[in-house]
Short mmCIF file of C-alpha atoms and ligand atoms in Angstrom, two decimals:
data_model
loop_
_atom_site.label_atom_id
_atom_site.label_comp_id
_atom_site.label_asym_id
_atom_site.label_seq_id
_atom_site.Cartn_x
_atom_site.Cartn_y
_atom_site.Cartn_z
CA UNK A 1 0.00 0.00 0.00
CA UNK A 2 1.27 3.46 -0.85
CA UNK A 3 2.64 5.55 1.98
CA UNK A 4 0.33 8.41 2.77
CA UNK A 5 1.27 11.35 4.98
CA UNK A 6 4.63 9.63 5.61
CA UNK A 7 3.03 7.15 8.03
CA UNK A 8 3.04 3.44 7.44
CA UNK A 9 1.66 0.26 8.98
CA UNK A 10 2.54 -3.32 8.00
CA UNK A 11 1.74 -6.87 9.13
CA UNK A 12 4.35 -8.77 11.13
CA UNK A 13 4.43 -12.08 13.01
CA UNK A 14 3.25 -11.86 16.65
CA UNK A 15 5.92 -14.40 17.62
CA UNK A 16 8.67 -12.15 16.30
CA UNK A 17 9.75 -13.90 13.07
CA UNK A 18 11.52 -11.68 10.58
CA UNK A 19 9.60 -10.15 7.70
CA UNK A 20 6.77 -7.67 7.23
CA UNK A 21 3.90 -7.62 4.74
CA UNK A 22 1.79 -4.79 3.35
CA UNK A 23 -1.75 -4.48 4.71
CA UNK A 24 -3.22 -5.07 1.26
CA UNK A 25 -1.58 -8.47 0.91
CA UNK A 26 -3.93 -11.44 1.43
CA UNK A 27 -2.12 -13.07 4.34
CA UNK A 28 -3.45 -14.14 7.75
CA UNK A 29 -0.63 -16.15 9.29
CA UNK A 30 3.16 -16.01 9.49
CA UNK A 31 4.64 -18.03 6.62
CA UNK A 32 7.55 -19.14 8.86
CA UNK A 33 5.81 -20.29 12.04
CA UNK A 34 2.07 -20.21 11.35
CA UNK A 35 1.29 -17.76 14.18
CA UNK A 36 -1.08 -14.84 13.75
CA UNK A 37 0.05 -11.52 12.39
CA UNK A 38 -0.26 -8.12 14.02
CA UNK A 39 -0.20 -4.64 12.57
CA UNK A 40 3.01 -2.76 13.35
CA UNK A 41 3.11 1.00 12.92
CA UNK A 42 6.13 3.07 12.00
CA UNK A 43 6.33 4.66 15.45
CA UNK A 44 9.34 6.79 14.53
CA UNK A 45 7.29 8.48 11.81
CA UNK A 46 4.43 9.04 14.29
CA UNK A 47 6.83 10.88 16.58
CA UNK A 48 6.83 13.77 14.12
CA UNK A 49 4.02 15.14 16.24
CA UNK A 50 4.34 15.61 20.01
CA UNK A 51 1.91 13.85 22.33
CA UNK A 52 0.20 17.19 22.92
CA UNK A 53 -0.15 17.77 19.17
CA UNK A 54 -1.75 14.34 18.67
CA UNK A 55 -4.21 15.01 21.47
CA UNK A 56 -5.07 18.39 19.97
CA UNK A 57 -5.59 16.87 16.52
CA UNK A 58 -7.80 14.06 17.87
CA UNK A 59 -9.83 16.57 19.90
CA UNK A 60 -10.34 18.81 16.85
CA UNK A 61 -11.72 15.90 14.85
CA UNK A 62 -13.93 14.41 17.61
CA UNK A 63 -17.48 13.87 16.28
CA UNK A 64 -17.01 16.36 13.44
CA UNK A 65 -18.64 15.88 10.03
CA UNK A 66 -15.37 16.21 8.12
CA UNK A 67 -14.95 13.01 6.08
CA UNK A 68 -13.73 10.58 7.27
CA UNK A 69 -12.52 12.05 10.56
CA UNK A 70 -15.87 12.31 12.37
CA UNK A 71 -15.81 8.53 12.81
CA UNK A 72 -14.28 7.53 16.14
CA UNK A 73 -12.03 5.17 14.21
CA UNK A 74 -11.00 7.36 11.27
CA UNK A 75 -10.47 10.37 13.51
CA UNK A 76 -7.40 8.39 14.57
CA UNK A 77 -6.55 7.35 11.02
CA UNK A 78 -2.78 7.83 11.24
CA UNK A 79 -2.69 5.41 14.18
CA UNK A 80 -5.06 2.88 12.59
CA UNK A 81 -4.55 2.42 8.85
CA UNK A 82 -2.70 5.39 7.37
CA UNK A 83 -2.43 3.77 3.95
CA UNK A 84 -6.17 3.74 3.26
CA UNK A 85 -7.13 6.50 0.82
CA UNK A 86 -10.03 8.63 2.05
CA UNK A 87 -12.17 7.78 -0.98
CA UNK A 88 -11.91 4.06 -0.14
CA UNK A 89 -13.02 4.44 3.48
CA UNK A 90 -16.29 2.63 4.23
CA UNK A 91 -17.60 4.34 7.35
CA UNK A 92 -20.96 4.76 9.01
CA UNK A 93 -19.79 7.15 11.72
CA UNK A 94 -18.91 4.32 14.07
CA UNK A 95 -17.23 4.95 17.43
CA UNK A 96 -17.48 8.07 19.54
CA UNK A 97 -19.73 6.00 21.79
CA UNK A 98 -20.84 7.46 25.08
CA UNK A 99 -18.94 6.91 28.27
CA UNK A 100 -21.57 6.97 30.95
CA UNK A 101 -21.13 7.56 34.69
CA UNK A 102 -23.06 4.71 36.29
CA UNK A 103 -23.65 6.65 39.45
CA UNK A 104 -26.48 4.71 41.08
CA UNK A 105 -25.23 1.27 40.09
CA UNK A 106 -21.68 2.14 41.17
CA UNK A 107 -22.74 3.48 44.54
CA UNK A 108 -24.86 0.36 45.15
CA UNK A 109 -21.58 -1.56 44.92
CA UNK A 110 -19.50 1.01 46.78
CA UNK A 111 -17.59 2.24 43.72
CA UNK A 112 -18.07 5.95 43.28
CA UNK A 113 -16.21 6.26 40.01
CA UNK A 114 -17.77 3.58 37.81
CA UNK A 115 -18.24 4.16 34.09
CA UNK A 116 -19.75 2.19 31.24
CA UNK A 117 -18.33 2.59 27.74
CA UNK A 118 -21.36 1.86 25.60
CA UNK A 119 -19.70 0.38 22.52
CA UNK A 120 -23.06 -1.12 21.55
CA UNK A 121 -24.37 2.36 20.71
CA UNK A 122 -23.01 1.99 17.23
CA UNK A 123 -24.26 1.38 13.71
CA UNK A 124 -25.03 -2.35 14.02
CA UNK A 125 -25.28 -2.38 17.80
CA UNK A 126 -21.90 -3.78 18.84
CA UNK A 127 -18.22 -2.82 18.98
CA UNK A 128 -17.63 -5.07 15.95
CA UNK A 129 -18.31 -2.03 13.74
CA UNK A 130 -15.02 -0.49 14.86
CA UNK A 131 -12.96 -3.27 13.37
CA UNK A 132 -15.15 -3.94 10.38
CA UNK A 133 -14.91 -0.40 9.04
CA UNK A 134 -11.13 -0.84 8.79
CA UNK A 135 -11.21 -4.29 7.24
CA UNK A 136 -13.86 -3.49 4.65
CA UNK A 137 -12.11 -0.21 3.76
CA UNK A 138 -8.82 -2.02 3.12
CA UNK A 139 -10.63 -4.57 0.96
CA UNK A 140 -12.42 -1.85 -0.98
CA UNK A 141 -9.05 -0.27 -1.72
CA UNK A 142 -7.65 -3.65 -2.78
CA UNK A 143 -10.59 -4.13 -5.16
CA UNK A 144 -10.18 -0.56 -6.49
CA UNK A 145 -6.51 -1.35 -7.10
CA UNK A 146 -7.44 -4.41 -9.16
CA UNK A 147 -7.02 -7.26 -6.65
CA UNK A 148 -9.34 -10.19 -7.50
CA UNK A 149 -11.48 -10.25 -4.35
CA UNK A 150 -15.06 -11.44 -4.87
CA UNK A 151 -16.42 -11.76 -1.34
CA UNK A 152 -15.61 -11.24 2.33
CA UNK A 153 -16.45 -14.16 4.62
CA UNK A 154 -16.67 -14.67 8.37
CA UNK A 155 -17.76 -17.12 11.01
CA UNK A 156 -19.69 -15.39 13.73
CA UNK A 157 -21.45 -15.61 17.05
CA UNK A 158 -23.81 -12.99 15.63
CA UNK A 159 -22.31 -9.52 15.96
CA UNK A 160 -19.38 -9.92 13.57
CA UNK A 161 -21.72 -11.07 10.81
CA UNK A 162 -24.09 -8.18 11.44
CA UNK A 163 -21.22 -5.71 11.12
CA UNK A 164 -19.67 -7.41 8.09
CA UNK A 165 -23.00 -7.53 6.27
CA UNK A 166 -23.71 -3.84 6.90
CA UNK A 167 -20.29 -2.55 5.86
CA UNK A 168 -20.17 -4.80 2.81
CA UNK A 169 -23.64 -3.64 1.79
CA UNK A 170 -22.51 -0.01 2.15
CA UNK A 171 -19.52 -0.73 -0.08
CA UNK A 172 -21.28 -3.00 -2.60
CA UNK A 173 -19.14 -6.03 -1.73
CA UNK A 174 -20.56 -9.56 -1.36
CA UNK A 175 -20.65 -10.81 2.25
CA UNK A 176 -20.77 -14.49 3.24
CA UNK A 177 -21.48 -15.40 6.86
CA UNK A 178 -21.31 -18.78 8.59
CA UNK A 179 -23.46 -18.94 11.72
CA UNK A 180 -24.09 -21.68 14.29
CA UNK A 181 -27.73 -22.54 13.69
CA UNK A 182 -30.06 -21.70 16.58
CA UNK A 183 -27.26 -20.29 18.74
CA UNK A 184 -27.56 -16.54 18.08
CA UNK A 185 -30.30 -14.02 18.86
CA UNK A 186 -33.13 -13.32 16.42
CA UNK A 187 -31.94 -9.75 15.86
CA UNK A 188 -28.43 -10.97 15.05
CA UNK A 189 -29.79 -13.41 12.47
CA UNK A 190 -32.06 -10.84 10.85
CA UNK A 191 -29.36 -8.17 10.54
CA UNK A 192 -27.22 -9.90 7.87
CA UNK A 193 -30.35 -11.13 6.11
CA UNK A 194 -31.65 -7.57 5.85
CA UNK A 195 -28.32 -6.36 4.52
CA UNK A 196 -28.42 -8.97 1.78
CA UNK A 197 -25.56 -11.22 2.87
CA UNK A 198 -25.35 -14.88 1.97
CA UNK A 199 -26.19 -16.45 5.35
CA UNK A 200 -25.21 -20.07 5.95
CA UNK A 201 -26.77 -21.49 9.13
CA UNK A 202 -24.73 -24.55 10.09
CA UNK A 203 -25.58 -27.30 12.52
CA UNK A 204 -22.44 -26.78 14.64
CA UNK A 205 -21.01 -24.31 17.15
CA UNK A 206 -18.92 -21.18 16.55
CA UNK A 207 -15.67 -23.12 16.67
CA UNK A 208 -17.03 -25.44 13.96
CA UNK A 209 -17.97 -22.45 11.76
CA UNK A 210 -14.53 -20.95 12.34
CA UNK A 211 -12.76 -24.10 11.13
CA UNK A 212 -14.87 -24.13 7.95
CA UNK A 213 -14.46 -20.45 7.12
CA UNK A 214 -10.69 -20.72 7.43
CA UNK A 215 -10.79 -23.39 4.72
CA UNK A 216 -13.15 -21.32 2.64
CA UNK A 217 -10.67 -18.44 2.76
CA UNK A 218 -8.21 -20.62 0.84
CA UNK A 219 -10.50 -20.35 -2.20
CA UNK A 220 -9.35 -17.65 -4.59
CA UNK A 221 -11.21 -14.37 -4.17
CA UNK A 222 -12.59 -15.07 -0.68
CA UNK A 223 -11.20 -12.72 1.94
CA UNK A 224 -11.39 -13.68 5.64
CA UNK A 225 -12.91 -11.21 8.09
CA UNK A 226 -12.49 -12.97 11.41
CA UNK A 227 -10.45 -11.32 14.13
CA UNK A 228 -7.49 -13.55 13.39
CA UNK A 229 -7.24 -10.91 10.68
CA UNK A 230 -5.62 -8.18 12.76
CA UNK A 231 -6.96 -5.33 10.62
CA UNK A 232 -10.03 -5.51 12.81
CA UNK A 233 -8.04 -5.11 15.98
CA UNK A 234 -6.60 -1.84 14.66
CA UNK A 235 -10.09 -0.37 14.58
CA UNK A 236 -11.11 -1.85 17.93
CA UNK A 237 -7.97 -0.39 19.49
CA UNK A 238 -9.62 3.04 19.29
CA UNK A 239 -11.87 2.12 22.22
CA UNK A 240 -8.82 2.54 24.48
CA UNK A 241 -7.93 5.84 22.80
CA UNK A 242 -11.49 7.12 23.02
CA UNK A 243 -11.94 6.29 26.66
CA UNK A 244 -8.73 8.10 27.62
CA UNK A 245 -9.67 11.04 25.41
CA UNK A 246 -13.13 11.21 27.00
CA UNK A 247 -11.46 11.43 30.43
CA UNK A 248 -9.42 14.41 29.21
CA UNK A 249 -6.48 12.10 28.52
CA UNK A 250 -6.53 10.47 31.96
CA UNK A 251 -6.15 6.71 32.34
CA UNK A 252 -8.70 4.78 34.45
CA UNK A 253 -7.48 2.35 37.12
CA UNK A 254 -9.44 -0.63 35.78
CA UNK A 255 -10.93 -1.77 32.49
CA UNK A 256 -13.25 -4.78 32.54
CA UNK A 257 -14.03 -6.44 29.28
CA UNK A 258 -16.04 -9.52 28.33
CA UNK A 259 -13.90 -11.91 26.28
CA UNK A 260 -14.65 -14.73 23.85
CA UNK A 261 -12.29 -14.99 20.90
CA UNK A 262 -10.07 -12.54 22.85
CA UNK A 263 -9.39 -10.16 20.00
CA UNK A 264 -10.90 -7.18 21.78
CA UNK A 265 -8.78 -7.39 24.92
CA UNK A 266 -5.71 -7.65 22.70
CA UNK A 267 -6.91 -4.62 20.74
CA UNK A 268 -7.47 -2.50 23.82
CA UNK A 269 -4.05 -3.47 25.14
CA UNK A 270 -2.49 -2.40 21.83
CA UNK A 271 -4.27 0.95 22.06
CA UNK A 272 -2.96 1.65 25.56
CA UNK A 273 0.56 0.51 24.56
CA UNK A 274 0.60 2.85 21.61
CA UNK A 275 -0.45 5.79 23.79
CA UNK A 276 2.34 4.87 26.25
CA UNK A 277 4.93 4.66 23.50
CA UNK A 278 3.95 7.98 21.98
CA UNK A 279 3.76 9.70 25.34
CA UNK A 280 0.03 10.45 25.56
CA UNK A 281 -0.26 8.54 28.82
CA UNK A 282 2.24 7.50 31.48
CA UNK A 283 0.52 4.56 33.18
CA UNK A 284 -1.36 1.44 32.21
CA UNK A 285 -4.78 0.51 33.61
CA UNK A 286 -5.27 -2.95 35.07
CA UNK A 287 -7.36 -5.15 32.81
CA UNK A 288 -9.90 -7.81 33.73
CA UNK A 289 -11.21 -10.22 31.11
CA UNK A 290 -14.63 -11.56 32.09
CA UNK A 291 -15.75 -14.92 30.71
CA UNK A 292 -18.97 -16.85 30.93
CA UNK A 293 -18.42 -19.89 33.14
CA UNK A 294 -19.83 -22.01 30.31
CA UNK A 295 -17.02 -20.88 27.99
CA UNK A 296 -14.08 -20.13 30.25
CA UNK A 297 -10.86 -21.57 28.78
CA UNK A 298 -8.90 -18.38 29.56
CA UNK A 299 -10.16 -18.33 33.15
CA UNK A 300 -8.98 -21.92 33.61
CA UNK A 301 -5.54 -21.14 32.21
CA UNK A 302 -5.28 -18.07 34.46
CA UNK A 303 -6.16 -20.13 37.52
CA UNK A 304 -3.30 -22.49 36.65
CA UNK A 305 -0.84 -19.62 36.55
CA UNK A 306 -0.82 -19.48 32.74
CA UNK A 307 1.07 -22.78 32.71
CA UNK A 308 -1.04 -24.31 30.03
CA UNK A 309 -3.95 -23.34 27.90
CA UNK A 310 -6.49 -25.92 26.87
CA UNK A 311 -9.31 -25.35 24.43
CA UNK A 312 -12.69 -26.71 25.51
CA UNK A 313 -16.14 -27.29 24.09
CA UNK A 314 -18.16 -24.24 25.06
CA UNK A 315 -21.49 -24.95 26.72
CA UNK A 316 -24.69 -22.97 26.07
CA UNK A 317 -24.78 -19.52 27.67
CA UNK A 318 -27.01 -16.47 27.51
CA UNK A 319 -23.81 -14.62 26.59
CA UNK A 320 -23.92 -16.27 23.18
CA UNK A 321 -21.44 -13.90 21.54
CA UNK A 322 -18.69 -15.20 23.82
CA UNK A 323 -19.62 -18.87 23.59
CA UNK A 324 -16.16 -19.78 22.27
CA UNK A 325 -14.03 -22.67 23.49
CA UNK A 326 -10.99 -22.26 21.26
CA UNK A 327 -10.21 -18.52 21.14
CA UNK A 328 -8.06 -17.59 18.20
CA UNK A 329 -6.32 -14.65 19.91
CA UNK A 330 -5.45 -16.46 23.13
CA UNK A 331 -1.69 -15.81 22.90
CA UNK A 332 -2.12 -12.14 22.18
CA UNK A 333 -4.58 -11.92 25.09
CA UNK A 334 -2.25 -13.60 27.59
CA UNK A 335 0.57 -11.29 26.52
CA UNK A 336 -1.75 -8.31 27.09
CA UNK A 337 -2.90 -9.52 30.51
CA UNK A 338 0.69 -10.04 31.65
CA UNK A 339 1.62 -6.51 30.58
CA UNK A 340 -1.44 -4.95 32.24
CA UNK A 341 -1.28 -6.74 35.61
CA UNK A 342 -4.41 -8.47 34.40
CA UNK A 343 -6.90 -10.83 35.97
CA UNK A 344 -9.57 -13.13 34.59
CA UNK A 345 -12.97 -13.61 36.20
CA UNK A 346 -15.99 -15.67 35.31
CA UNK A 347 -19.74 -15.44 35.74
CA UNK A 348 -22.36 -18.15 35.96
CA UNK A 349 -25.66 -17.81 34.09
CA UNK A 350 -27.30 -16.73 37.30
CA UNK A 351 -24.61 -14.17 38.10
CA UNK A 352 -24.56 -12.58 34.65
CA UNK A 353 -28.36 -12.38 34.56
CA UNK A 354 -28.69 -10.86 38.02
CA UNK A 355 -25.89 -8.37 37.38
CA UNK A 356 -27.49 -7.22 34.11
CA UNK A 357 -30.88 -6.93 35.82
CA UNK A 358 -29.45 -5.00 38.78
CA UNK A 359 -27.72 -2.55 36.44
CA UNK A 360 -30.91 -2.24 34.39
CA UNK A 361 -32.76 -1.17 37.54
CA UNK A 362 -30.41 1.81 37.61
CA UNK A 363 -31.12 2.76 34.02
CA UNK A 364 -28.90 0.63 31.76
CA UNK A 365 -30.12 -1.95 29.26
CA UNK A 366 -27.26 -4.38 29.56
CA UNK A 367 -26.67 -7.18 27.06
CA UNK A 368 -25.72 -10.55 28.60
CA UNK A 369 -22.01 -10.04 27.79
CA UNK A 370 -22.05 -6.74 29.63
CA UNK A 371 -23.76 -8.73 32.41
CA UNK A 372 -20.71 -11.02 32.51
CA UNK A 373 -18.43 -8.00 32.89
CA UNK A 374 -20.67 -6.47 35.57
CA UNK A 375 -20.69 -9.72 37.53
CA UNK A 376 -16.87 -9.78 37.32
CA UNK A 377 -16.79 -6.19 38.54
CA UNK A 378 -18.93 -7.12 41.54
CA UNK A 379 -16.49 -9.92 42.41
CA UNK A 380 -13.43 -7.68 42.11
CA UNK A 381 -15.08 -5.09 44.34
CA UNK A 382 -16.10 -7.73 46.88
CA UNK A 383 -12.48 -8.99 46.99
CA UNK A 384 -11.31 -5.36 47.39
CA UNK A 385 -9.17 -5.77 44.32
CA UNK A 386 -11.01 -2.77 42.96
CA UNK A 387 -10.78 -0.19 45.74
CA UNK A 388 -13.25 2.45 46.82
CA UNK A 389 -11.63 5.39 45.06
CA UNK A 390 -10.66 3.50 41.89
CA UNK A 391 -11.97 4.63 38.55
CA UNK A 392 -13.31 1.54 36.75
CA UNK A 393 -14.63 1.31 33.21
CA UNK A 394 -16.81 -1.60 32.09
CA UNK A 395 -16.80 -2.18 28.35
CA UNK A 396 -20.40 -2.74 27.30
CA UNK A 397 -19.89 -4.65 24.07
CA UNK A 398 -23.36 -4.75 22.55
CA UNK A 399 -26.69 -3.02 22.70
CA UNK A 400 -29.20 -4.77 24.96
CA UNK A 401 -31.88 -4.31 22.29
CA UNK A 402 -30.25 -7.12 20.31
CA UNK A 403 -30.93 -9.53 23.15
CA UNK A 404 -34.66 -9.23 23.76
CA UNK A 405 -34.95 -13.01 24.13
CA UNK A 406 -32.54 -12.87 27.10
CA UNK A 407 -34.44 -10.06 28.78
CA UNK A 408 -37.77 -11.80 28.30
CA UNK A 409 -36.44 -15.08 29.69
CA UNK A 410 -35.07 -13.29 32.75
CA UNK A 411 -38.22 -11.38 33.55
CA UNK A 412 -40.44 -14.41 32.98
CA UNK A 413 -38.27 -16.35 35.42
CA UNK A 414 -37.07 -18.79 32.78
CA UNK A 415 -33.33 -18.58 33.51
CA UNK A 416 -32.59 -21.40 35.96
CA UNK A 417 -31.06 -20.36 39.27
CA UNK A 418 -32.09 -16.72 39.15
CA UNK A 419 -33.71 -15.42 42.31
CA UNK A 420 -36.42 -13.36 40.64
CA UNK A 421 -35.33 -10.33 42.69
CA UNK A 422 -35.18 -8.13 39.61
CA UNK A 423 -38.17 -9.62 37.79
CA UNK A 424 -40.75 -7.27 36.37
CA UNK A 425 -43.75 -8.30 34.29
CA UNK A 426 -46.72 -6.36 32.95
CA UNK A 427 -49.78 -6.04 35.18
CA UNK A 428 -52.74 -7.04 33.03
CA UNK A 429 -55.95 -5.19 33.86
CA UNK A 430 -59.32 -4.44 32.34
CA UNK A 431 -59.58 -0.85 30.99
CA UNK A 432 -61.27 0.23 34.21
CA UNK A 433 -60.25 3.39 36.13
CA UNK A 434 -60.74 1.95 39.62
CA UNK A 435 -58.56 -1.02 38.78
CA UNK A 436 -55.85 1.22 37.30
CA UNK A 437 -55.92 3.53 40.31
CA UNK A 438 -55.76 0.64 42.78
CA UNK A 439 -52.78 -0.82 40.95
CA UNK A 440 -50.86 2.46 40.88
CA UNK A 441 -51.55 3.53 44.43
CA UNK A 442 -50.78 0.15 45.94
CA UNK A 443 -47.52 0.15 43.96
CA UNK A 444 -46.62 3.57 45.35
CA UNK A 445 -47.41 2.41 48.87
CA UNK A 446 -45.24 -0.67 48.38
CA UNK A 447 -42.27 1.27 47.08
CA UNK A 448 -42.58 3.87 49.88
CA UNK A 449 -41.91 1.10 52.41
C1 PLP B 501 -17.49 -10.31 19.85
C2 PLP B 501 -18.13 -9.98 21.15
C3 PLP B 501 -17.46 -10.14 22.38
C4 PLP B 501 -16.13 -10.79 22.50
O1 PLP B 501 -15.05 -10.15 21.87
P1 PLP B 501 -13.77 -11.01 21.52
O2 PLP B 501 -12.90 -10.10 20.77
O3 PLP B 501 -14.24 -12.18 20.71
O4 PLP B 501 -13.19 -11.46 22.83
C5 PLP B 501 -18.10 -9.74 23.54
N1 PLP B 501 -19.34 -9.22 23.50
C6 PLP B 501 -20.01 -9.07 22.35
C7 PLP B 501 -21.38 -8.50 22.39
C8 PLP B 501 -19.43 -9.44 21.14
O5 PLP B 501 -20.12 -9.28 19.99
ZN1 ZN B 502 6.27 -16.32 12.83
#
């Protein structure tokens, strides 16, 4: 890819083998050792601006309408994918998501400085948009430059396929998605259908879909969009940049993030590292990866002191987007956790459901994955690992509106083990004033007690 603005980014092996590859080469693994690739930026070139100048530039662009910089991702273009020409960018103003002070929920736990980064307030309702805008833009440039790409394919637990389908539709590129049949939410299935993708519903789990799509990507003209393709992580990395920017360039003490394939935790780590290297920040937050107990291979490895990692068969969980037993970015994630004094926590179905419901009673609409992170937060607070004055940020990965089935099951008492404490169901009444009045007044009396 041509150098633009003097900045450059290239693929290199995560295990440190020699050799780099341009971002518009179709390559997913190191040819020497088979490990994943990562995107390496020319940091010397990026030092042509001081830390203060970068912060000023990013602040000037924040939420503007100047193409393509109003996007939370492309506002940081030089740090993400400097070689993409502006006319090839496929953006739907992703990023810039709100960072919300969860005052009532935080104080119910004894944490006064608790924040939720609502990454699900985005075009397709999850943080997957942040990575997909980068990947689809690079592919659009490759196609423009005459590369024979005919389709972009992914395996998905639901949100990746929704994002891929939307960005491909915006760019006029064919999208192919492989989904585990019956294991994603209705909204997540309908999204790629509406955007006109070829949707293959397979009678297997996510890990089964992943194995098949990797083979499919060997076919000529099929480009792979899963997060083993580190272009996506470059976009997702901006969540770390945004959160620090939103705190006036201050670093929180803790970041808690639900993890499945473990690309996102690696991406956030890369974002913080880059800000350290270029002098925008001077300390690292601690990171907690939160896993569903039903799909907890990283938690198990952590408990064994990182001695060994063993893939597992993930069991059903309400947190269906992290139902992954063989995470592709596990090595990157462990490296990140070691550098960020990290911990791993887990949440049972009951814990994730109750945590989401408790937060909802203070005004959120938490998806089950956010529920996993909130349950982890509660455990860290109870253990006093997160201290009273600490500033903690929970990454809310998807919009709760995509998970209506989960909310309905909880409130109808259909999630085994839940106490029903947070249940709320409609009161059905005849259209009769006395009945309505009785219902309202007795409710007010009850809640006054
Ligand atoms: C993809 C996804 C995750 C997990 O991210 P990984 O990078 O796979 O660890 C968590 N929550 C939601 C809602 C997701 O869509
Ligand atoms: Zn290698």
